[in-house]
Short mmCIF file of C-alpha atoms in Angstrom, two decimals:
data_model
loop_
_atom_site.label_atom_id
_atom_site.label_comp_id
_atom_site.label_asym_id
_atom_site.label_seq_id
_atom_site.Cartn_x
_atom_site.Cartn_y
_atom_site.Cartn_z
CA MET A 19 74.74 95.38 63.37
CA GLU A 20 75.34 91.87 64.67
CA ARG A 21 73.77 91.03 68.02
CA PRO A 22 76.12 91.47 70.98
CA ILE A 23 77.28 88.36 72.82
CA LEU A 24 76.27 87.85 76.45
CA PHE A 25 78.69 85.58 78.31
CA LEU A 26 76.87 84.12 81.29
CA ASP A 27 78.32 82.59 84.45
CA VAL A 28 76.15 80.31 86.63
CA ASP A 29 77.43 80.37 90.22
CA GLY A 30 76.73 83.80 91.64
CA PRO A 31 74.70 85.43 88.85
CA LEU A 32 72.14 82.63 88.42
CA ILE A 33 72.66 80.64 91.62
CA PRO A 34 73.18 83.14 94.44
CA PHE A 35 75.17 81.77 97.36
CA GLY A 36 76.75 82.67 100.65
CA PRO A 37 75.42 83.56 104.08
CA ALA A 38 73.99 86.87 102.85
CA PHE A 39 71.83 85.16 100.21
CA ALA A 40 68.61 87.10 99.86
CA HIS A 41 66.68 86.36 96.70
CA GLU A 42 66.13 89.65 94.87
CA ALA A 43 65.72 88.29 91.37
CA PRO A 44 63.13 89.94 89.16
CA SER A 45 60.34 87.45 89.84
CA ALA A 46 56.65 88.19 89.98
CA ALA A 47 56.57 86.90 93.56
CA GLY A 48 58.22 90.09 94.84
CA PRO A 49 61.45 90.84 96.73
CA GLY A 50 62.58 88.16 99.14
CA ALA A 51 60.21 85.52 97.80
CA LEU A 52 61.51 82.37 96.20
CA PRO A 53 60.08 81.81 92.71
CA ALA A 54 57.71 78.97 91.99
CA PRO A 55 59.55 75.81 90.90
CA VAL A 56 59.64 75.01 87.21
CA PRO A 57 57.05 72.32 86.41
CA GLY A 58 58.80 68.97 85.95
CA ALA A 59 62.04 70.18 87.57
CA GLU A 60 62.09 67.13 89.84
CA ALA A 61 62.75 64.96 86.77
CA LEU A 62 65.73 67.02 85.58
CA PRO A 63 69.35 65.91 86.17
CA GLY A 64 71.06 67.34 89.22
CA HIS A 65 67.88 67.46 91.29
CA GLY A 66 69.87 66.45 94.39
CA ASN A 67 71.79 69.75 94.35
CA PRO A 68 69.98 71.99 96.88
CA LEU A 69 71.45 75.15 95.34
CA LEU A 70 69.44 74.57 92.16
CA GLU A 71 66.35 75.65 94.12
CA ARG A 72 67.80 79.17 94.03
CA LEU A 73 67.42 79.37 90.24
CA ASP A 74 64.72 81.83 89.21
CA PRO A 75 62.69 80.51 86.24
CA THR A 76 61.86 84.09 85.17
CA VAL A 77 65.53 84.91 84.47
CA GLY A 78 65.82 82.82 81.29
CA PRO A 79 63.06 84.66 79.39
CA ARG A 80 64.44 88.00 80.63
CA LEU A 81 67.91 87.10 79.30
CA THR A 82 66.45 85.97 75.98
CA ALA A 83 64.50 89.22 75.67
CA LEU A 84 67.76 91.20 75.78
CA GLY A 85 68.33 90.12 72.17
CA CYS A 86 71.94 88.98 72.68
CA ARG A 87 73.65 85.80 71.56
CA LEU A 88 73.71 83.99 74.89
CA VAL A 89 76.80 81.88 75.64
CA TRP A 90 77.67 79.91 78.77
CA ALA A 91 80.92 81.16 80.34
CA THR A 92 81.02 78.88 83.34
CA THR A 93 82.93 75.98 84.80
CA TRP A 94 79.63 74.07 84.60
CA MET A 95 80.51 73.75 80.89
CA ASP A 96 77.81 71.77 78.98
CA GLU A 97 76.23 70.69 82.27
CA ALA A 98 74.73 74.20 82.28
CA ASN A 99 72.69 73.13 79.24
CA GLU A 100 71.59 69.91 80.90
CA VAL A 101 70.86 71.12 84.43
CA VAL A 102 70.46 74.92 84.50
CA ALA A 103 68.96 75.89 81.12
CA PRO A 104 65.76 73.81 81.42
CA ARG A 105 65.12 75.14 84.93
CA ILE A 106 65.23 78.78 83.82
CA GLY A 107 63.63 78.47 80.39
CA LEU A 108 66.69 78.73 78.16
CA PRO A 109 67.44 76.62 75.09
CA ARG A 110 70.80 74.85 74.67
CA LEU A 111 73.47 77.53 74.39
CA PRO A 112 77.01 77.54 73.04
CA VAL A 113 79.63 76.93 75.74
CA VAL A 114 83.03 78.61 76.00
CA GLU A 115 85.63 75.84 76.13
CA TRP A 116 88.28 76.82 78.64
CA PRO A 117 91.94 76.10 77.85
CA GLU A 118 93.51 73.13 79.63
CA SER A 119 96.10 75.43 81.13
CA ILE A 120 96.44 79.15 81.24
CA ALA A 121 99.80 79.62 79.54
CA GLU A 122 99.78 83.40 79.65
CA ALA A 123 98.52 84.38 83.06
CA GLY A 124 98.56 88.09 82.24
CA PRO A 125 98.81 90.91 84.73
CA ARG A 126 98.24 90.28 88.42
CA GLY A 127 94.51 90.31 89.18
CA LEU A 128 93.39 89.35 85.67
CA HIS A 129 90.68 86.68 85.89
CA TRP A 130 91.54 83.44 84.09
CA LYS A 131 88.34 83.73 81.99
CA THR A 132 89.14 87.19 80.59
CA ARG A 133 91.52 86.26 77.74
CA PRO A 134 89.41 83.35 76.45
CA LEU A 135 86.26 85.49 76.45
CA VAL A 136 87.93 88.29 74.50
CA GLU A 137 89.24 85.70 72.02
CA TRP A 138 85.77 84.12 71.72
CA ALA A 139 84.18 87.54 71.12
CA ALA A 140 86.60 88.08 68.22
CA GLY A 141 86.07 91.82 68.00
CA HIS A 142 82.28 91.78 68.50
CA PRO A 143 80.47 93.73 71.23
CA PHE A 144 79.90 91.67 74.35
CA ILE A 145 78.60 91.62 77.89
CA TRP A 146 80.20 89.41 80.51
CA VAL A 147 77.98 88.67 83.53
CA ASP A 148 79.99 87.16 86.39
CA ASP A 149 80.53 87.55 90.12
CA GLU A 150 84.34 87.57 89.94
CA ILE A 151 85.08 90.49 87.59
CA THR A 152 87.85 92.79 88.82
CA PRO A 153 89.05 96.28 87.88
CA MET A 154 92.05 94.61 86.17
CA ASP A 155 89.68 92.69 83.89
CA ARG A 156 88.00 95.95 82.86
CA LEU A 157 91.34 97.64 82.17
CA TRP A 158 92.64 94.67 80.18
CA VAL A 159 89.49 94.34 78.06
CA GLU A 160 89.49 98.08 77.37
CA ALA A 161 93.08 97.84 76.14
CA GLN A 162 92.72 94.56 74.19
CA HIS A 163 89.20 94.65 72.73
CA GLU A 164 88.21 97.33 70.24
CA ALA A 165 84.45 96.74 70.25
CA PRO A 166 82.17 97.84 73.08
CA ALA A 167 82.24 95.55 76.12
CA LEU A 168 80.39 95.61 79.42
CA LEU A 169 81.93 93.61 82.25
CA HIS A 170 79.00 93.42 84.64
CA ARG A 171 79.79 92.16 88.13
CA VAL A 172 76.87 90.60 89.99
CA PRO A 173 77.09 90.31 93.78
CA PRO A 174 77.12 86.54 94.40
CA SER A 175 74.87 86.84 97.44
CA LYS A 176 72.08 88.42 95.36
CA GLY A 177 72.33 87.03 91.84
CA LEU A 178 70.82 88.90 88.90
CA THR A 179 68.36 91.55 90.06
CA GLU A 180 66.00 94.02 88.44
CA THR A 181 68.75 96.66 88.70
CA ASP A 182 71.13 94.40 86.76
CA PHE A 183 68.59 93.95 83.96
CA HIS A 184 68.10 97.73 83.75
CA GLU A 185 71.86 98.24 83.45
CA LEU A 186 72.19 95.55 80.76
CA THR A 187 69.24 96.98 78.81
CA ASP A 188 70.59 100.54 78.99
CA TRP A 189 74.06 99.46 77.80
CA LEU A 190 72.58 97.49 74.91
CA ALA A 191 70.46 100.48 73.86
CA ASP A 192 73.57 102.69 73.87
CA VAL A 193 75.52 100.17 71.77
CA ARG A 194 72.67 99.81 69.29
CA ARG A 195 72.31 103.60 68.95
CA ALA A 196 76.07 103.95 68.41
CA GLY A 197 75.97 101.14 65.82
CA GLU A 198 73.18 102.85 63.91
CA ARG A 199 75.14 106.11 63.80
CA CYS A 200 78.21 104.28 62.46
CA SER A 201 76.39 102.21 59.83
CA PRO A 202 77.02 103.11 56.19
CA PRO A 203 74.08 104.77 54.42
CA GLY A 204 71.47 102.26 53.26
CA SER A 205 72.77 99.48 55.50
CA ARG A 206 70.08 99.84 58.16
CA THR A 207 66.86 97.98 57.67
CA ARG A 208 63.84 100.20 57.48
CA PRO A 209 60.43 99.29 58.85
CA ALA A 210 57.93 98.18 56.21
#
């Protein structure tokens, strides 16, 4: 089975914001503690943006360990590769290119990212991590996308937390188990 795609937004999931911001990311420093800065971060582009201090450098390795094909799904576009990725330990990732205009708005309440992400996934299983996912997005994806999909809403005031990583890991395990049951005989690789 091909690895699922993980579409990743920046503002909210990776950079928590708002008056209720309380860092609860899965860092070794413990709840409420800001993670240690990434060595050399002061030399990276965008250093003047104070919100970048909210990035948790432990999140990148945790995302990589999920075993998904990571893809930026953010209005940061390729700037996510230049400014965010090095601060959280991610390599350069593919970036979803958003359409110039949204010709087909879709039903009321459908997020403008939903259609392009389903098109980008092209029938493959995917996770979408964002802080703006609505019930309409879930309904639309369920009706328009045949493969498994998890639309995981992250509270923007908290960012990705340990609970989020547990939910992502559990969903991926379910998808992998289902894929193994559906594989034709002899198609699974066997341990040596």
